């Protein structure tokens, strides 16, 4: 896909002012919130974080490479993310429908993670970290730019945690199920490598991660305290070429390869003569593709972008079995697309940006999605934008075909979901170091794909829900000054509800407040970072409430006391707030308890 264009002036930001893991860093950004079910981390945006879906309405990119996999369309955002947080240079967030830019999954937003160059490291770096629950992490990185222009970055890390060794689930409070105590069922381990080699107009980038996670919640009717776990192994390669010829013609091309291997194990008691069995679940996909685009300015005022994309998954396998084989789907799939965009300078102060993208999917056919933005900048310090966009999301292979005995069933008749979005954005510089953003939006969704429990057989199934509307207001003020002084305050008011029932969607908070800041305490050596996040009540799938919560995270960090040495100490959930996240339909419990206060220590040394 071609590089997304920012919908906001300050759309790029560092992940966090607190030395937080990657998912917590996402939660610090305006309008974003996370949900954790003690297996995967899920990100919500614009009020959409439906339990039962795998971040498939947010397109996650790393340096422009799509990270959503081809079976579940899952964007991994926890410790299963391919890039270590210390390698991230900045995060670009584009809110709203973006299919005309980047195709399916850019439904409510796009997150593009830009990594640091090798030159940014200028040598080797090692880091050792640790915290509560016997958690640890080690990382080794080398990066540099050599005299002949070759830029190299290579990094690897290993992490692990015992997790909470005594998690209480009242639904299993029975002498036969350990009185509801899940013992040593929350551990996690992961290892990853990431590298990039760039020279001139070429760049080769790749990464691989393997992550194991125990599942304490007995999801999908598994036996409680019975060693259920998931394994995810994801890899990718991306070869890019970017060149501008003497006549002003720009050419950008990309060849890529992606893979995902998922394996789940759970112990299930079927009763009767079959009894207790170990059920295994497998998802395996591999695919490749290419992307190209031409850029040319014509008649002085039109900057045209024309391009195309092709994707093919030659392996798209799903299996589920124990004493019997319940599912053995072996498929291939693919898609192609053409897109055209014109950035037209009508006046010095007025621009029209219009684009359209045509996609063709092997599974659901064709779709055309336009996007138009009128941009008015009367003075250098003020920008007004009026944006209309459409987007779609094709049902993925998991939603269409996956089934497991006694828990889920397939629905191959699912239709794509579509969204139409209108928003108005105003940005104002308030002096040389402070800017403010105000954004209002309204959208309407048709055929929202959602996980439901079929009342006739009690099985989970994905269905098209009907029509949904969303409206919201986002406000943000951010300032950056010298010597590490930084602050950002944002407020989000949003409402997403079904047109047919007028009910608010599950896991959709009405209010989000974020305050992030960093203050230098002693010259350029000692800093205090602060995050405060408020998330209002959220409706669960059962119609109950996951109560609001207010989290405070604090980090004290130091550098330049000793040459090459940096250190930080963080406390997350400082006030030890007890709170829950809404659970998906695969869990017997409607809400999942989250961790209380925890700490994290980190030492980093640059050679």
Coordinates of C-alpha atoms in Angstrom, one line a residue:
X1 CA 0.0 0.0 0.0
X2 CA 1.2 3.5 -0.6
X3 CA 2.3 5.5 2.4
X4 CA -0.7 7.0 4.2
X5 CA -1.0 10.7 4.3
X6 CA -1.5 12.3 7.6
X7 CA -5.0 13.6 8.5
X8 CA -3.6 15.7 11.3
X9 CA -0.8 18.2 11.5
X10 CA 0.9 16.7 14.6
X11 CA 0.0 13.1 13.6
X12 CA 3.4 11.8 14.5
X13 CA 4.3 11.3 18.1
X14 CA 6.7 9.3 20.2
X15 CA 5.0 6.3 21.7
X16 CA 4.9 7.6 25.3
X17 CA 6.6 9.8 27.8
X18 CA 6.7 6.9 30.2
X19 CA 9.0 3.9 29.6
X20 CA 6.0 1.7 28.9
X21 CA 5.6 -1.5 27.0
X22 CA 4.1 -1.0 23.5
X23 CA 0.4 -1.6 24.3
X24 CA 0.5 0.8 27.2
X25 CA 2.1 3.4 24.9
X26 CA -0.8 3.0 22.4
X27 CA -3.3 3.7 25.2
X28 CA -1.6 7.0 25.9
X29 CA -2.6 8.4 22.5
X30 CA -5.7 10.4 21.9
X31 CA -8.9 8.4 21.4
X32 CA -7.2 5.0 21.8
X33 CA -7.9 2.4 24.5
X34 CA -6.9 -1.2 25.1
X35 CA -8.5 -4.4 26.2
X36 CA -6.7 -7.4 27.5
X37 CA -8.2 -10.9 28.0
X38 CA -5.0 -12.5 29.4
X39 CA -4.1 -13.9 26.0
X40 CA -4.1 -11.1 23.5
X41 CA -4.1 -7.2 23.6
X42 CA -6.8 -5.4 21.7
X43 CA -6.9 -1.8 20.6
X44 CA -10.1 0.3 20.4
X45 CA -10.5 3.4 18.3
X46 CA -13.5 5.6 17.5
X47 CA -15.5 3.5 19.9
X48 CA -14.8 0.2 18.1
X49 CA -13.1 -2.6 20.0
X50 CA -15.7 -5.3 19.7
X51 CA -15.1 -8.4 21.9
X52 CA -14.6 -11.3 19.6
X53 CA -12.6 -9.5 16.9
X54 CA -8.8 -9.4 16.7
X55 CA -7.9 -5.7 16.0
X56 CA -9.1 -6.3 12.4
X57 CA -10.7 -2.8 12.0
X58 CA -7.3 -1.1 12.5
X59 CA -4.6 -1.3 9.9
X60 CA -1.2 -1.7 11.6
X61 CA 1.9 -0.9 9.5
X62 CA 5.6 -1.0 10.2
X63 CA 7.5 1.4 7.9
X64 CA 4.5 1.0 5.5
X65 CA 4.4 -2.8 5.6
X66 CA 1.1 -4.3 6.5
X67 CA 1.3 -6.3 9.8
X68 CA -2.3 -7.7 9.9
X69 CA -2.1 -11.4 9.1
X70 CA -4.1 -13.1 6.4
X71 CA -6.3 -15.5 8.4
X72 CA -7.5 -13.5 11.4
X73 CA -6.5 -10.0 10.0
X74 CA -5.0 -9.7 13.5
X75 CA -2.8 -6.8 14.4
X76 CA -0.5 -8.0 17.2
X77 CA -0.1 -5.3 19.7
X78 CA 1.1 -6.9 22.9
X79 CA 4.4 -8.7 23.5
X80 CA 3.6 -10.5 20.2
X81 CA 4.4 -7.3 18.2
X82 CA 7.4 -7.7 15.9
X83 CA 9.2 -4.5 16.8
X84 CA 10.8 -3.7 20.2
X85 CA 9.5 -0.3 21.6
X86 CA 13.1 1.0 21.8
X87 CA 13.4 0.7 18.0
X88 CA 10.4 3.0 17.4
X89 CA 11.2 6.5 16.1
X90 CA 7.6 7.7 16.0
X91 CA 4.0 6.6 15.5
X92 CA 1.7 8.0 12.9
X93 CA -2.0 7.7 13.7
X94 CA -4.6 8.4 11.0
X95 CA -8.1 8.4 12.4
X96 CA -11.1 7.6 10.3
X97 CA -11.9 5.5 7.2
X98 CA -8.9 4.9 5.0
X99 CA -9.7 2.2 2.5
X100 CA -9.0 4.6 -0.4
X101 CA -5.4 4.7 0.9
X102 CA -4.7 1.2 2.2
X103 CA -7.6 -1.2 1.5
X104 CA -9.3 -3.5 4.0
X105 CA -8.7 -3.2 7.7
X106 CA -8.2 0.6 7.4
X107 CA -11.8 0.8 8.7
X108 CA -11.6 3.2 11.7
X109 CA -7.9 4.0 11.6
X110 CA -4.3 3.4 10.5
X111 CA -1.3 3.1 12.8
X112 CA 2.1 3.3 11.0
X113 CA 5.1 2.6 13.2
X114 CA 8.3 4.2 11.9
X115 CA 11.4 2.6 13.1
X116 CA 14.8 4.2 13.8
X117 CA 17.6 4.1 11.2
X118 CA 20.8 2.3 12.0
X119 CA 22.5 5.7 12.0
X120 CA 20.4 6.6 15.0
X121 CA 22.3 4.0 17.2
X122 CA 25.9 4.6 16.0
X123 CA 27.0 1.4 17.5
X124 CA 25.9 -1.3 19.9
X125 CA 23.3 -1.1 22.6
X126 CA 22.2 -3.6 25.3
X127 CA 19.3 -3.4 27.6
X128 CA 18.1 -5.4 30.6
X129 CA 14.7 -5.0 32.1
X130 CA 12.6 -6.6 34.9
X131 CA 9.6 -6.2 37.0
X132 CA 6.7 -7.7 38.9
X133 CA 5.6 -11.4 38.3
X134 CA 9.3 -12.3 37.7
X135 CA 9.1 -10.5 34.4
X136 CA 12.3 -9.9 32.4
X137 CA 13.5 -8.7 29.1
X138 CA 16.9 -8.5 27.4
X139 CA 17.8 -6.8 24.1
X140 CA 20.9 -6.5 22.0
X141 CA 20.9 -4.0 19.1
X142 CA 23.6 -2.8 16.6
X143 CA 23.1 0.0 14.1
X144 CA 25.2 2.3 12.1
X145 CA 25.6 4.1 8.8
X146 CA 28.9 3.3 7.1
X147 CA 31.1 5.6 5.0
X148 CA 29.9 4.2 1.6
X149 CA 26.2 4.9 2.5
X150 CA 25.1 1.5 3.8
X151 CA 22.8 1.8 6.8
X152 CA 22.4 -1.3 9.0
X153 CA 20.1 -2.1 11.9
X154 CA 19.9 -5.5 13.6
X155 CA 18.2 -6.2 16.9
X156 CA 17.1 -9.2 19.0
X157 CA 15.3 -9.5 22.3
X158 CA 14.0 -12.2 24.7
X159 CA 11.3 -11.7 27.3
X160 CA 9.4 -13.8 29.8
X161 CA 7.0 -13.6 32.8
X162 CA 5.4 -16.0 35.2
X163 CA 2.4 -13.8 35.2
X164 CA -0.1 -13.7 38.1
X165 CA 0.2 -17.1 39.8
X166 CA -3.1 -16.8 41.6
X167 CA -6.0 -15.5 39.5
X168 CA -9.4 -15.8 40.9
X169 CA -12.5 -16.6 38.7
X170 CA -15.7 -16.8 40.8
X171 CA -17.5 -18.7 38.0
X172 CA -15.3 -21.7 38.8
X173 CA -15.5 -21.4 42.6
X174 CA -16.1 -25.1 43.3
X175 CA -14.0 -27.7 45.1
X176 CA -13.7 -29.6 41.8
X177 CA -12.1 -26.6 40.1
X178 CA -9.7 -25.4 42.8
X179 CA -12.2 -23.0 44.2
X180 CA -11.8 -20.7 41.2
X181 CA -8.0 -20.2 41.6
X182 CA -6.0 -20.5 38.4
X183 CA -2.6 -21.5 39.6
X184 CA 0.5 -20.7 37.5
X185 CA -1.6 -20.4 34.3
X186 CA -0.6 -16.9 33.2
X187 CA 3.0 -17.2 32.0
X188 CA 4.4 -15.8 28.8
X189 CA 7.6 -15.9 26.8
X190 CA 8.7 -14.3 23.6
X191 CA 11.7 -13.8 21.4
X192 CA 12.1 -11.7 18.3
X193 CA 14.6 -10.4 15.7
X194 CA 14.3 -7.4 13.5
X195 CA 16.6 -6.0 10.9
X196 CA 16.9 -3.5 8.1
X197 CA 19.6 -3.0 5.4
X198 CA 19.3 0.1 3.2
X199 CA 21.6 1.5 0.5
X200 CA 20.7 4.2 -2.0
X201 CA 17.2 3.7 -3.2
X202 CA 16.8 0.2 -1.9
X203 CA 15.9 -1.1 1.6
X204 CA 15.4 -4.6 2.8
X205 CA 13.6 -5.1 6.1
X206 CA 12.4 -8.2 8.0
X207 CA 11.4 -9.5 11.3
X208 CA 10.3 -12.7 13.1
X209 CA 8.7 -13.2 16.5
X210 CA 7.7 -16.3 18.4
X211 CA 5.4 -15.9 21.5
X212 CA 3.9 -18.5 23.9
X213 CA 1.1 -17.6 26.3
X214 CA -0.7 -19.6 28.9
X215 CA -4.4 -19.0 29.0
X216 CA -5.9 -18.9 32.5
X217 CA -9.5 -18.0 31.6
X218 CA -10.7 -21.5 30.4
X219 CA -11.9 -19.9 27.1
X220 CA -13.9 -21.9 24.5
X221 CA -15.2 -24.2 27.3
X222 CA -11.7 -25.5 28.2
X223 CA -11.2 -27.3 31.5
X224 CA -10.2 -24.9 34.2
X225 CA -6.5 -25.1 35.4
X226 CA -5.7 -27.5 32.7
X227 CA -2.7 -26.1 30.8
X228 CA -4.3 -24.3 27.8
X229 CA -1.9 -22.1 25.8
X230 CA -1.4 -20.4 22.4
X231 CA 1.7 -20.1 20.2
X232 CA 2.1 -17.4 17.6
X233 CA 5.0 -17.2 15.2
X234 CA 5.0 -14.3 12.7
X235 CA 7.6 -13.4 10.1
X236 CA 7.9 -10.9 7.2
X237 CA 10.3 -9.6 4.6
X238 CA 9.9 -6.3 2.7
X239 CA 12.1 -5.1 -0.2
X240 CA 11.6 -1.5 -1.2
X241 CA 12.7 0.8 -4.0
X242 CA 12.1 4.5 -4.0
X243 CA 13.5 6.8 -6.7
X244 CA 12.8 10.2 -8.2
X245 CA 14.0 10.6 -11.8
X246 CA 15.4 13.9 -13.3
X247 CA 12.0 14.7 -15.0
X248 CA 10.3 14.7 -11.6
X249 CA 8.7 11.3 -12.0
X250 CA 8.7 9.3 -8.7
X251 CA 8.7 5.5 -8.6
X252 CA 8.2 3.5 -5.5
X253 CA 7.9 -0.3 -5.5
X254 CA 7.7 -3.0 -2.9
X255 CA 8.0 -6.8 -2.9
X256 CA 6.9 -8.6 0.3
X257 CA 6.4 -11.9 2.1
X258 CA 4.4 -12.7 5.2
X259 CA 3.8 -15.7 7.3
X260 CA 1.9 -16.7 10.5
X261 CA 1.8 -20.0 12.3
X262 CA -0.7 -20.2 15.2
X263 CA -1.1 -23.2 17.4
X264 CA -3.5 -23.5 20.3
X265 CA -4.0 -26.3 22.8
X266 CA -6.8 -26.8 25.3
X267 CA -8.1 -29.6 27.4
X268 CA -11.9 -30.2 26.9
X269 CA -14.2 -32.5 28.7
X270 CA -16.9 -33.8 26.3
X271 CA -18.5 -36.0 28.9
X272 CA -19.8 -39.5 28.1
X273 CA -17.5 -42.1 26.6
X274 CA -15.3 -39.5 24.8
X275 CA -14.4 -37.9 28.2
X276 CA -11.4 -35.5 28.5
X277 CA -9.5 -34.8 25.4
X278 CA -6.7 -32.5 24.3
X279 CA -8.1 -30.3 21.5
X280 CA -5.6 -28.7 19.1
X281 CA -6.2 -25.7 16.9
X282 CA -3.9 -24.6 14.0
X283 CA -3.8 -21.6 11.7
X284 CA -1.1 -21.4 9.1
X285 CA -0.7 -18.9 6.3
X286 CA 2.0 -17.8 4.0
X287 CA 1.7 -15.3 1.1
X288 CA 3.5 -12.7 -1.0
X289 CA 2.7 -9.6 -3.0
X290 CA 3.9 -6.5 -4.7
X291 CA 3.0 -2.8 -4.7
X292 CA 4.0 0.0 -7.0
X293 CA 3.2 3.7 -7.4
X294 CA 4.1 6.6 -9.7
X295 CA 4.1 10.2 -8.6
X296 CA 4.2 13.2 -10.9
X297 CA 3.3 16.9 -10.7
X298 CA 1.5 18.1 -13.8
X299 CA 0.3 21.6 -14.7
X300 CA 2.2 22.9 -11.7
X301 CA -0.8 22.4 -9.4
X302 CA -1.7 18.7 -9.6
X303 CA 0.4 16.1 -7.8
X304 CA -0.8 12.8 -9.1
X305 CA -0.3 9.4 -7.5
X306 CA -1.2 6.3 -9.5
X307 CA -0.5 2.8 -8.3
X308 CA -1.5 -0.8 -7.8
X309 CA -1.1 -3.7 -5.4
X310 CA -1.4 -7.5 -5.6
X311 CA -1.5 -10.0 -2.7
X312 CA -1.7 -13.8 -2.9
X313 CA -1.9 -16.2 0.0
X314 CA -0.8 -19.6 -1.3
X315 CA -1.4 -21.2 2.1
X316 CA -4.4 -20.4 4.2
X317 CA -4.9 -23.5 6.4
X318 CA -7.1 -24.0 9.5
X319 CA -7.4 -27.2 11.5
X320 CA -9.1 -28.3 14.7
X321 CA -8.9 -31.8 16.0
X322 CA -8.5 -34.2 18.9
X323 CA -10.0 -37.7 18.7
X324 CA -11.8 -36.5 15.5
X325 CA -10.9 -33.9 12.9
X326 CA -13.6 -31.2 13.1
X327 CA -12.0 -28.7 10.7
X328 CA -9.5 -29.0 7.9
X329 CA -9.8 -26.0 5.6
X330 CA -7.0 -25.6 3.1
X331 CA -7.5 -22.6 0.8
X332 CA -5.8 -20.0 -1.2
X333 CA -6.9 -16.4 -1.7
X334 CA -5.8 -13.1 -3.1
X335 CA -6.7 -9.6 -4.1
X336 CA -5.5 -6.8 -6.5
X337 CA -6.1 -3.1 -6.4
X338 CA -5.6 0.1 -8.4
X339 CA -5.7 3.6 -6.9
X340 CA -5.5 7.2 -8.1
X341 CA -5.0 10.3 -6.1
X342 CA -4.8 14.0 -7.0
X343 CA -3.5 16.7 -4.7
X344 CA -4.8 19.9 -6.4
X345 CA -3.6 23.3 -5.3
X346 CA -6.7 25.4 -6.1
X347 CA -5.3 28.5 -4.4
X348 CA -2.3 29.2 -2.3
X349 CA -4.5 28.8 0.8
X350 CA -6.8 26.1 -0.5
X351 CA -6.2 22.5 -1.6
X352 CA -8.3 19.6 -2.7
X353 CA -7.1 16.1 -2.1
X354 CA -9.1 13.4 -3.8
X355 CA -8.5 9.7 -4.3
X356 CA -10.3 6.6 -5.2
X357 CA -9.3 2.9 -4.9
X358 CA -10.7 -0.1 -6.6
X359 CA -10.1 -3.5 -4.9
X360 CA -11.0 -7.0 -6.1
X361 CA -11.1 -9.9 -3.7
X362 CA -11.2 -13.5 -4.6
X363 CA -13.7 -14.1 -1.7
X364 CA -16.2 -11.2 -1.9
X365 CA -15.7 -9.5 -5.3
X366 CA -15.0 -5.9 -6.0
X367 CA -15.4 -2.6 -4.1
X368 CA -14.7 1.1 -4.9
X369 CA -13.9 3.5 -2.1
X370 CA -13.3 7.3 -2.5
X371 CA -11.9 9.8 -0.1
X372 CA -12.0 13.6 -0.5
X373 CA -10.4 16.3 1.7
X374 CA -10.7 20.1 1.3
X375 CA -7.9 21.8 3.1
X376 CA -7.9 25.5 3.9
X377 CA -4.9 27.2 5.5
X378 CA -5.6 31.0 5.6
X379 CA -2.5 31.6 7.7
X380 CA 0.5 29.5 8.5
X381 CA -0.7 28.8 12.0
X382 CA -4.2 27.6 11.2
X383 CA -5.5 24.6 9.2
X384 CA -9.1 23.6 8.5
X385 CA -10.0 20.2 6.9
X386 CA -13.3 18.8 5.8
X387 CA -13.0 15.1 5.0
X388 CA -15.3 12.5 3.5
X389 CA -14.2 8.9 3.2
X390 CA -15.6 5.4 2.6
X391 CA -14.0 2.1 3.8
X392 CA -14.8 -1.5 3.8
X393 CA -13.7 -4.7 5.6
X394 CA -13.9 -8.0 3.9
X395 CA -14.7 -10.9 6.3
X396 CA -11.5 -12.9 7.0
X397 CA -11.0 -16.6 6.7
X398 CA -11.4 -17.1 10.5
X399 CA -14.8 -15.4 10.5
X400 CA -15.9 -17.3 7.4
X401 CA -14.8 -20.8 8.0
X402 CA -13.5 -21.5 11.5
X403 CA -15.4 -23.9 13.8
X404 CA -14.7 -26.0 16.9
X405 CA -16.7 -28.7 18.6
X406 CA -19.3 -27.4 21.0
X407 CA -18.0 -23.8 20.9
X408 CA -18.2 -22.1 17.5
X409 CA -19.5 -22.6 14.0
X410 CA -18.6 -21.2 10.5
X411 CA -20.7 -18.7 8.5
X412 CA -19.5 -18.6 4.9
X413 CA -22.3 -16.3 3.9
X414 CA -20.8 -13.2 5.6
X415 CA -20.8 -10.0 3.7
X416 CA -18.2 -7.2 3.9
X417 CA -18.9 -4.4 6.3
X418 CA -18.8 -0.8 5.0
X419 CA -18.4 2.7 6.6
X420 CA -19.1 6.2 5.4
X421 CA -17.3 8.9 7.5
X422 CA -17.5 12.7 7.5
X423 CA -15.3 14.8 9.8
X424 CA -14.1 18.3 10.3
X425 CA -10.7 19.1 11.8
X426 CA -9.2 22.4 13.0
X427 CA -5.6 22.7 14.0
X428 CA -4.1 25.9 15.5
X429 CA -0.5 26.7 16.5
X430 CA -0.6 28.5 19.9
X431 CA 2.9 29.9 19.8
X432 CA 6.2 28.4 18.7
X433 CA 5.9 25.3 20.9
X434 CA 2.2 24.6 21.5
X435 CA -0.5 23.4 19.1
X436 CA -4.1 22.4 19.5
X437 CA -6.4 20.0 17.6
X438 CA -10.2 19.8 17.5
X439 CA -12.0 17.2 15.5
X440 CA -15.6 16.2 15.1
X441 CA -16.9 13.2 13.1
X442 CA -19.9 11.2 12.1
X443 CA -20.0 7.8 10.5
X444 CA -22.5 5.2 9.5
X445 CA -21.7 1.5 9.2
X446 CA -23.6 -1.2 7.3
X447 CA -23.4 -4.9 8.0
X448 CA -21.0 -4.7 10.9
X449 CA -19.5 -8.1 11.4
X450 CA -19.9 -9.2 15.0
X451 CA -19.6 -12.3 17.1
X452 CA -22.9 -13.6 18.6
X453 CA -24.1 -16.6 20.4
X454 CA -26.8 -18.5 18.4
X455 CA -29.7 -19.0 20.8
X456 CA -30.7 -22.2 18.9
X457 CA -27.5 -24.2 19.6
X458 CA -25.5 -21.9 22.0
X459 CA -22.6 -21.8 19.5
X460 CA -20.6 -18.6 18.8
X461 CA -20.9 -17.4 15.2
X462 CA -20.0 -14.3 13.2
X463 CA -22.9 -12.4 11.6
X464 CA -23.6 -9.1 9.9
X465 CA -25.2 -7.0 12.7
X466 CA -27.0 -4.3 10.7
X467 CA -26.5 -0.6 10.8
X468 CA -24.4 1.3 13.4
X469 CA -23.8 5.0 13.8
X470 CA -20.9 6.7 15.5
X471 CA -20.3 10.3 16.4
X472 CA -17.6 12.0 18.4
X473 CA -15.5 15.0 19.4
X474 CA -11.7 14.9 19.9
X475 CA -9.7 17.7 21.5
X476 CA -6.0 17.8 22.1
X477 CA -3.3 20.3 23.2
X478 CA 0.4 19.4 23.0
X479 CA 3.5 21.3 23.7
X480 CA 7.2 20.6 23.4
X481 CA 10.0 22.7 24.8
X482 CA 13.7 22.3 25.1
X483 CA 15.6 20.1 27.7
X484 CA 13.0 17.4 27.7
X485 CA 9.9 19.4 28.8
X486 CA 6.8 18.0 27.1
X487 CA 3.1 17.7 27.8
X488 CA -0.1 16.5 26.0
X489 CA -3.7 16.6 27.2
X490 CA -6.6 15.1 25.2
X491 CA -10.3 14.5 25.7
X492 CA -12.5 12.2 23.5
X493 CA -16.3 12.2 23.6
X494 CA -17.8 9.4 21.5
X495 CA -20.9 7.3 21.1
X496 CA -21.4 4.2 18.9
X497 CA -24.8 2.6 18.8
X498 CA -27.0 0.2 16.9
X499 CA -29.6 2.0 14.7
X500 CA -32.1 -0.9 15.2
X501 CA -31.8 -1.1 19.0
X502 CA -30.4 2.2 20.0
X503 CA -28.0 0.3 22.3
X504 CA -24.4 1.4 22.8
X505 CA -21.9 -1.2 21.4
X506 CA -19.9 -3.4 23.8
X507 CA -16.5 -2.1 24.9
X508 CA -17.2 1.4 23.7
X509 CA -16.4 4.0 26.4
X510 CA -18.1 7.4 26.1
X511 CA -15.3 9.4 27.6
X512 CA -11.5 9.1 27.3
X513 CA -9.0 11.5 29.0
X514 CA -5.3 11.3 28.5
X515 CA -2.6 13.4 30.2
X516 CA 1.1 12.7 29.4
X517 CA 4.1 14.7 30.4
X518 CA 7.8 14.8 31.0
X519 CA 9.7 17.2 33.2
X520 CA 13.5 17.6 33.6
X521 CA 14.4 17.5 37.3
X522 CA 18.1 18.0 37.0
X523 CA 19.8 19.5 33.9
X524 CA 19.7 17.0 31.0
X525 CA 20.3 14.0 33.3
X526 CA 17.1 13.3 35.4
X527 CA 13.5 13.3 34.1
X528 CA 10.1 12.6 35.6
X529 CA 7.4 11.2 33.3
X530 CA 3.7 11.1 34.1
X531 CA 0.7 9.5 32.4
X532 CA -2.9 9.7 33.6
X533 CA -5.6 7.9 31.7
X534 CA -9.4 7.9 32.4
X535 CA -11.7 5.4 30.6
X536 CA -15.4 5.7 31.3
X537 CA -17.8 2.8 31.8
X538 CA -18.1 0.2 29.1
X539 CA -21.0 -2.1 28.3
X540 CA -20.1 -5.8 28.3
X541 CA -21.6 -8.5 25.9
X542 CA -24.0 -9.5 28.7
X543 CA -25.3 -5.9 29.0
X544 CA -23.5 -5.3 32.3
X545 CA -21.0 -2.5 33.1
X546 CA -17.2 -2.7 33.2
X547 CA -16.7 0.2 35.6
X548 CA -14.7 3.3 34.7
X549 CA -11.1 3.5 35.9
X550 CA -8.4 6.1 36.3
X551 CA -4.8 4.9 35.8
X552 CA -1.6 6.7 36.9
X553 CA 1.8 5.6 35.5
X554 CA 5.0 7.3 36.6
X555 CA 8.6 6.9 35.4
X556 CA 11.8 8.3 36.8
X557 CA 14.6 8.2 34.2
X558 CA 18.2 9.2 34.1
X559 CA 21.0 9.5 31.5
X560 CA 24.4 11.1 31.1
X561 CA 25.5 10.4 34.7
X562 CA 27.9 7.8 33.3
X563 CA 28.9 7.7 29.6
X564 CA 26.6 5.4 27.7
X565 CA 24.4 4.4 30.6
X566 CA 20.7 5.1 30.9
X567 CA 18.3 3.9 33.7
X568 CA 14.6 4.1 34.4
X569 CA 12.2 3.0 37.1
X570 CA 8.4 2.9 36.4
X571 CA 5.3 2.2 38.4
X572 CA 2.2 1.3 36.5
X573 CA -1.3 1.7 38.0
X574 CA 0.3 3.6 40.9
X575 CA -3.0 3.8 42.9
X576 CA -3.5 0.0 42.5
X577 CA -6.9 0.6 40.9
X578 CA -9.0 -2.6 40.6
X579 CA -10.7 -2.7 37.2
X580 CA -11.9 -5.1 34.5
X581 CA -12.1 -5.3 30.7
X582 CA -15.1 -6.6 28.8
X583 CA -14.6 -10.2 27.8
X584 CA -15.3 -11.9 24.4
X585 CA -18.1 -14.5 24.0
X586 CA -15.5 -17.3 24.3
X587 CA -15.1 -16.7 28.0
X588 CA -17.5 -17.9 30.6
X589 CA -16.7 -14.7 32.6
X590 CA -18.2 -11.5 31.3
X591 CA -15.3 -9.3 32.5
X592 CA -11.6 -10.0 32.8
X593 CA -9.7 -8.8 35.8
X594 CA -6.7 -6.6 35.1
X595 CA -3.4 -6.3 37.0
X596 CA -3.0 -3.9 39.9
X597 CA 0.1 -2.0 40.7
X598 CA 3.3 -3.2 39.1
X599 CA 6.8 -1.9 38.7
X600 CA 9.4 -2.0 35.9
X601 CA 13.2 -1.4 36.0
X602 CA 15.4 -0.9 33.0
X603 CA 19.1 -0.4 32.4
X604 CA 20.5 0.5 29.0
X605 CA 24.1 0.8 27.9
X606 CA 25.4 2.2 24.6
X607 CA 28.9 1.2 23.4

